[in-house]
Short mmCIF file of C-alpha atoms and ligand atoms in Angstrom, two decimals:
data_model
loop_
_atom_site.label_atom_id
_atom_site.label_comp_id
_atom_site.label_asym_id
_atom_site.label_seq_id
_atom_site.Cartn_x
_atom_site.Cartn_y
_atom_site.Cartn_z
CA UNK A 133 0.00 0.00 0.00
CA UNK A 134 1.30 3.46 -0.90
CA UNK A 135 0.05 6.16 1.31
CA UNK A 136 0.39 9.53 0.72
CA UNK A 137 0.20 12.49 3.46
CA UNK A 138 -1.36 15.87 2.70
CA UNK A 139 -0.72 19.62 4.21
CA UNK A 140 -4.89 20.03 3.72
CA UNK A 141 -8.22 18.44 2.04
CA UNK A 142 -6.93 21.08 -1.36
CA UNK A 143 -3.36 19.05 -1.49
CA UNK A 144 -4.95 15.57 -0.83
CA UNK A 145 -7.47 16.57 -4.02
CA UNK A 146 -4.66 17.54 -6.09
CA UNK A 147 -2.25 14.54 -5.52
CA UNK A 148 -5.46 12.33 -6.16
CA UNK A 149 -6.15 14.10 -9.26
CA UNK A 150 -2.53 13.94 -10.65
CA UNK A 151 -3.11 10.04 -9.71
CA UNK A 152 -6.36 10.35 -12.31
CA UNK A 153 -4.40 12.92 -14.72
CA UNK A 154 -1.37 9.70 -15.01
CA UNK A 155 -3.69 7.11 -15.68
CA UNK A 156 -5.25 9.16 -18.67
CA UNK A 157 -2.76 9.97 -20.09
CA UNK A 158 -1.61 6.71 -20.30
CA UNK A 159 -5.20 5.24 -21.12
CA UNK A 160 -7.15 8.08 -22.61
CA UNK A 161 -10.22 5.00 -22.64
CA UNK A 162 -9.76 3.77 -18.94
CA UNK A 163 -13.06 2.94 -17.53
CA UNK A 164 -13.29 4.69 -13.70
CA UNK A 165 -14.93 3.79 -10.65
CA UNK A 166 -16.46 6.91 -9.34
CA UNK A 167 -17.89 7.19 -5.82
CA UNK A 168 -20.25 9.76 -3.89
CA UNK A 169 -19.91 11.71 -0.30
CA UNK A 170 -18.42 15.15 0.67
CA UNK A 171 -14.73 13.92 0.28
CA UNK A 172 -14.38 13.76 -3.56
CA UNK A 173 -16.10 16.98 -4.26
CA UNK A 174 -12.74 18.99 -4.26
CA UNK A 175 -11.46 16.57 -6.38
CA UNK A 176 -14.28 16.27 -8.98
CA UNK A 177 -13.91 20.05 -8.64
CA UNK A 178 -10.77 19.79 -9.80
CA UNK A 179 -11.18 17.69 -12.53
CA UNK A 180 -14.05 20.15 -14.16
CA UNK A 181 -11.13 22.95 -13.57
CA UNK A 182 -8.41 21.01 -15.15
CA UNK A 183 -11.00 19.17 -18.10
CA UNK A 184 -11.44 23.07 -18.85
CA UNK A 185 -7.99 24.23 -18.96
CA UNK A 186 -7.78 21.29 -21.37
CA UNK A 187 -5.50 19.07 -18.99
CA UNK A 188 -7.87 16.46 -18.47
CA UNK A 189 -10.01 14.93 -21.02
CA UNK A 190 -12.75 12.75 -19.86
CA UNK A 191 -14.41 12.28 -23.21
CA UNK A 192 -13.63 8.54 -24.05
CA UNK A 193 -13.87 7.23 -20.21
CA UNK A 194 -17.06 5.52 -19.56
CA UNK A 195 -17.53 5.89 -15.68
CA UNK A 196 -18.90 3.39 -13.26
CA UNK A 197 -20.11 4.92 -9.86
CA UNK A 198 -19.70 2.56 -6.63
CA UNK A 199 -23.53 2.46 -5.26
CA UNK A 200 -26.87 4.07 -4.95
CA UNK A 201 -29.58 4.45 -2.52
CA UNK A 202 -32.64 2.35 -2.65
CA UNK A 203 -35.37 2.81 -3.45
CA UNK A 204 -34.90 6.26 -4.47
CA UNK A 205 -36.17 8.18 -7.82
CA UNK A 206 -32.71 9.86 -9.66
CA UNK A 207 -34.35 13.26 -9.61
CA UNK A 208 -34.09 13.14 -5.68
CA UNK A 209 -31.87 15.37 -4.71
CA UNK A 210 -30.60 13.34 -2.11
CA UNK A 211 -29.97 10.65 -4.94
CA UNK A 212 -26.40 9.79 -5.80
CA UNK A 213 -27.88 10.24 -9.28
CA UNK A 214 -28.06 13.87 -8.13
CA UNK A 215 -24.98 14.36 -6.61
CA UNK A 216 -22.80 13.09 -9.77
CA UNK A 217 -25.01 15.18 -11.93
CA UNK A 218 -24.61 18.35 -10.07
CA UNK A 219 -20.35 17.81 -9.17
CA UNK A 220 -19.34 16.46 -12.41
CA UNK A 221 -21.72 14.96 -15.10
CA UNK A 222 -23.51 18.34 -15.78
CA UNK A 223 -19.72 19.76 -16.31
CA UNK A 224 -17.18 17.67 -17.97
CA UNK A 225 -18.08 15.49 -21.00
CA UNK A 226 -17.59 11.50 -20.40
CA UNK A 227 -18.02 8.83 -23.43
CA UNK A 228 -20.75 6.57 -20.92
CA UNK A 229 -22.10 7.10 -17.37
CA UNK A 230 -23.51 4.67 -15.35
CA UNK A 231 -25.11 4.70 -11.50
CA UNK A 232 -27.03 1.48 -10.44
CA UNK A 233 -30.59 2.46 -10.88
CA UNK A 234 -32.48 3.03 -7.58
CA UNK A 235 -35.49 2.88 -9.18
CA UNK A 236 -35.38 -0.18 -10.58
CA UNK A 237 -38.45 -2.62 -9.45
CA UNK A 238 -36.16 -5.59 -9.00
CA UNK A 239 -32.80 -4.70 -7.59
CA UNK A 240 -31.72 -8.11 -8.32
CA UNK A 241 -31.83 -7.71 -11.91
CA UNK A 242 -30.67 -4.57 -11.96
CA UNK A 243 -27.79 -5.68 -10.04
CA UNK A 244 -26.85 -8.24 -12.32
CA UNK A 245 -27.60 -6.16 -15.80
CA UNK A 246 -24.92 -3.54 -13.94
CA UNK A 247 -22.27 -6.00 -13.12
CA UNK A 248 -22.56 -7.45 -17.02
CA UNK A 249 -22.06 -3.59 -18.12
CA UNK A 250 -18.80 -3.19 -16.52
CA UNK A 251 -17.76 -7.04 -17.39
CA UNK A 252 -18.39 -6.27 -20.76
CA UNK A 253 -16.44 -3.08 -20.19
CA UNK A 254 -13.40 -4.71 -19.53
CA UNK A 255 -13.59 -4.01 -15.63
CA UNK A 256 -12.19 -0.71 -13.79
CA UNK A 257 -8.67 0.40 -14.61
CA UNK A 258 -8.72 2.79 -11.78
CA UNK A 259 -11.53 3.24 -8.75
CA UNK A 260 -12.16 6.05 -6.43
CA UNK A 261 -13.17 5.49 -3.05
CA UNK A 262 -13.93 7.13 -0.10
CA UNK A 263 -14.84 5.27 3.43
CA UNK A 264 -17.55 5.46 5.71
CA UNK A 265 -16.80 6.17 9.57
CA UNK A 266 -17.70 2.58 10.19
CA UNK A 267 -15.31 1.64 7.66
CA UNK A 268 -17.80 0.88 4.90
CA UNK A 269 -16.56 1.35 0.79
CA UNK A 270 -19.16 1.76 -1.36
CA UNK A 271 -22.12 0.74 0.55
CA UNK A 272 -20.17 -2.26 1.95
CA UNK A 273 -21.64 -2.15 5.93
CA UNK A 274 -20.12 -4.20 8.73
CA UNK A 275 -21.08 -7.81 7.91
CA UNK A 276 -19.42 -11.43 8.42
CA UNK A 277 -18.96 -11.84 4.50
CA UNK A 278 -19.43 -9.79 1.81
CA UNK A 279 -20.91 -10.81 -1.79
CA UNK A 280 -18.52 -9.98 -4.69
CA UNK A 281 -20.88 -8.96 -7.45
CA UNK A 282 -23.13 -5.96 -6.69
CA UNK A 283 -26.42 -6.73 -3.88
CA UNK A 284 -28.86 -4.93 -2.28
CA UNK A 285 -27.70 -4.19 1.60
CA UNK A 286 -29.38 -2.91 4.43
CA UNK A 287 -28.11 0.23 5.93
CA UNK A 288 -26.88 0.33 9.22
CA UNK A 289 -28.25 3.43 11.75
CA UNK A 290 -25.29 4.75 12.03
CA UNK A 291 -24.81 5.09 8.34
CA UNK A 292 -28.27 6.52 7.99
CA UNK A 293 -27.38 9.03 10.67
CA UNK A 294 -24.36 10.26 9.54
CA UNK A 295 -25.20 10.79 5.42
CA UNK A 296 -28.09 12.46 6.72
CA UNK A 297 -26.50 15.56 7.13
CA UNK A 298 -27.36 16.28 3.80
CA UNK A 299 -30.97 16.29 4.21
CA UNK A 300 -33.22 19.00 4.08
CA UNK A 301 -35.71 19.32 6.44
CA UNK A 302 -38.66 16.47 6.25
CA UNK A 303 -36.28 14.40 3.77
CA UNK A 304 -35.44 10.89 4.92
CA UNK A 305 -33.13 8.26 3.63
CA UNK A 306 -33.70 4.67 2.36
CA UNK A 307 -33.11 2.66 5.06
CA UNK A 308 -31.63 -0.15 1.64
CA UNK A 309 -28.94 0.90 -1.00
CA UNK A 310 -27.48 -0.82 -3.91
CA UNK A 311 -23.75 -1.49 -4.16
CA UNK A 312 -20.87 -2.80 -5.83
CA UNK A 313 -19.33 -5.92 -4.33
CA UNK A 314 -16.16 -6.49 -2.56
CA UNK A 315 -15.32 -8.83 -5.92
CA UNK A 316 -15.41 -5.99 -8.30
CA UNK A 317 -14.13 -3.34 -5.73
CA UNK A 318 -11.11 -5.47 -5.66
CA UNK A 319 -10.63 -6.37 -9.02
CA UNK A 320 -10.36 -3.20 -10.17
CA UNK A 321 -6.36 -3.16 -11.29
CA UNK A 322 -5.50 0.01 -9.28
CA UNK A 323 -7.50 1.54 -6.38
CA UNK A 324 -7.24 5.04 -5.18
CA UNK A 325 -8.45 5.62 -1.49
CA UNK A 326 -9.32 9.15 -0.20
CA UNK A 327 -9.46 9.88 3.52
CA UNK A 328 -10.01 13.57 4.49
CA UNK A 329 -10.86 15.29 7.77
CA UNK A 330 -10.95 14.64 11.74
CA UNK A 331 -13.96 12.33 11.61
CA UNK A 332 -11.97 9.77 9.36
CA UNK A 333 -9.03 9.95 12.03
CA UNK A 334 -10.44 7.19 13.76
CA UNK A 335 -10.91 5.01 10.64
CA UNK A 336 -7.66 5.86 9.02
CA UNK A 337 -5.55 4.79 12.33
CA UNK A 338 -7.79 1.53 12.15
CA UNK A 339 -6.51 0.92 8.73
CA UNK A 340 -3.07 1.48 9.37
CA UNK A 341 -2.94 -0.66 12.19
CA UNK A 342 -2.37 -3.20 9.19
CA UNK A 343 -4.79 -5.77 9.97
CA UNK A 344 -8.12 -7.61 7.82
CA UNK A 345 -10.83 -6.85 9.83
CA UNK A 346 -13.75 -9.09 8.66
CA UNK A 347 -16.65 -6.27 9.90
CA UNK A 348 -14.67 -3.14 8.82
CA UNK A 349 -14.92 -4.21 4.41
CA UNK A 350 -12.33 -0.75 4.16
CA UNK A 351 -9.79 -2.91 5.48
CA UNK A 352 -9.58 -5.99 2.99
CA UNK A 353 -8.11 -3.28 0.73
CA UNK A 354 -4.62 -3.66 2.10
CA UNK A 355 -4.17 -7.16 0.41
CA UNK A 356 -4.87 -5.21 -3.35
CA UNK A 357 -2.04 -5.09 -4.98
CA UNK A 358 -1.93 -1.70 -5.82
CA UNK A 359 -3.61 0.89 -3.73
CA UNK A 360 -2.43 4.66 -2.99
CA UNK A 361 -4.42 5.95 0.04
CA UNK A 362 -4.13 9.61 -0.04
CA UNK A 363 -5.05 11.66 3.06
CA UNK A 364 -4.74 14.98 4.86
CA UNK A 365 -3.65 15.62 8.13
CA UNK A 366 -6.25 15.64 9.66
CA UNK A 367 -7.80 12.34 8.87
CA UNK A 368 -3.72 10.96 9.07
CA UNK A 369 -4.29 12.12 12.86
CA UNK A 370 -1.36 14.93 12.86
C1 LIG B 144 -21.36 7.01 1.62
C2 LIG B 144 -20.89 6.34 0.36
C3 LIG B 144 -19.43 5.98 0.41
C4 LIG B 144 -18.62 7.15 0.94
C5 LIG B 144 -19.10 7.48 2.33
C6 LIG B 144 -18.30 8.57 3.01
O1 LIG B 144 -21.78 6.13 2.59
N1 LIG B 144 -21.63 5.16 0.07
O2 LIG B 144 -19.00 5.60 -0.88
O3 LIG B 144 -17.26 6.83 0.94
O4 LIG B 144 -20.46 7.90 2.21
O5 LIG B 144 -18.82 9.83 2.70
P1 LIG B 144 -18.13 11.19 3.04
O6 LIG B 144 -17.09 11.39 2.03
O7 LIG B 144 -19.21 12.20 2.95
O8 LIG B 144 -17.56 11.08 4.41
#
């Protein structure tokens, strides 16, 4: 595991984008796992700044993003549908786009229709995660196994509680979500890992105690072979 310290959450965006920049420029085609939550805004912010500037060019990429609540319409604003939209889809042009449909009437299919897709797409070259406080990637919660293809999981309270600083007033959040597997999270060939902020300190130092943890799904990541976790200082705990 390569880990990577940052001065602030701006730094720890930049390094992770010039991880993004590398890989395009070396595969202008890659297909890239995207994921949701406050942490990658900066850095999806930086990719619409440097897509503009002409530095990054997103237009033959076709994007997979990690999970998606359920049952939830896309136009919900609370909807990772949403959220893509409004940080990055709306703003830089990608060759395909795809989000595991939350409004699907059989999740099952869906899931399986979503894992052919990015099968038939070769897999992920590169995926972008962030990690839950409990230690959750992509909607992976605390469990005793973990399926590989993409499933339909149960949210934990604490989960709900915390993404629910984003609601409004009167909104509420499915208490279900759908989400890539541990098997695909893995197999993509090169994982980047973004940690930002005091409320991941507790996580991070978890992670770094260098230990598989079967309920935290975060920390099966140190066996990939090639994984750059890139953090500030205050997640890193300095
Ligand atoms: C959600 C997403 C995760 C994300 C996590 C952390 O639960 N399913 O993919 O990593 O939130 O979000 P934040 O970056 O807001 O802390």
């Amino acid at each position: 595991m390569k880990k990577i310290v940052c001065d602030n959450y701006e730094e720890a965006c930049q390094a992770a984008a010039d991880i993004f920049a590398a890989q395009l420029e070396k595969k202008p085609e890659s297909v890239l796992g995207l994921a949701t939550g406050s942490t990658p805004i900066g850095l999806y912010e930086e990719f619409v700044s440097r897509n503009e500037k002409g530095q990054m060019d997103f237009s033959q990429v076709r994007a997979f993003n990690l999970d998606e609540y359920y049952p939830i319409k896309a136009n919900n604003p609370q909807s990772y549908h949403a959220f893509m939209e409004e940080h990055l889809f709306s703003k830089v042009k990608f060759a395909s786009t795809r989000i595991l449909n939350g409004e699907s009437p059989d999740p099952g299919i869906e899931c399986a229709r979503f894992d052919a897709e990015l099968d038939a797409a070769g897999g992920l070259d590169l995926l972008l995660l962030g990690i839950g406080q409990n230690g959750h990637v992509g909607f992976n919660e605390p469990a005793d196994s973990y399926p590989l293809g993409s499933y339909l999981v149960h949210l934990t309270e604490d989960t709900i509680t915390v993404n629910s600083r984003f609601c409004e007033d009167g909104e509420n959040l499915p208490a279900s979500a759908i989400t890539m597997g541990m098997g695909q999270i893995f197999s993509a060939k090169k994982i980047l890992l973004l940690i930002t902020g005091e409320s991941k300190a507790k996580i991070a130092k978890k992670l770094f105690e260098g230990k598989v943890f079967t309920d935290v799904s975060a920390s099966f990541l140190l066996l990939h072979p090639d994984i750059t976790v890139v953090l500030d200082k205050a997640a890193y705990g300095d």
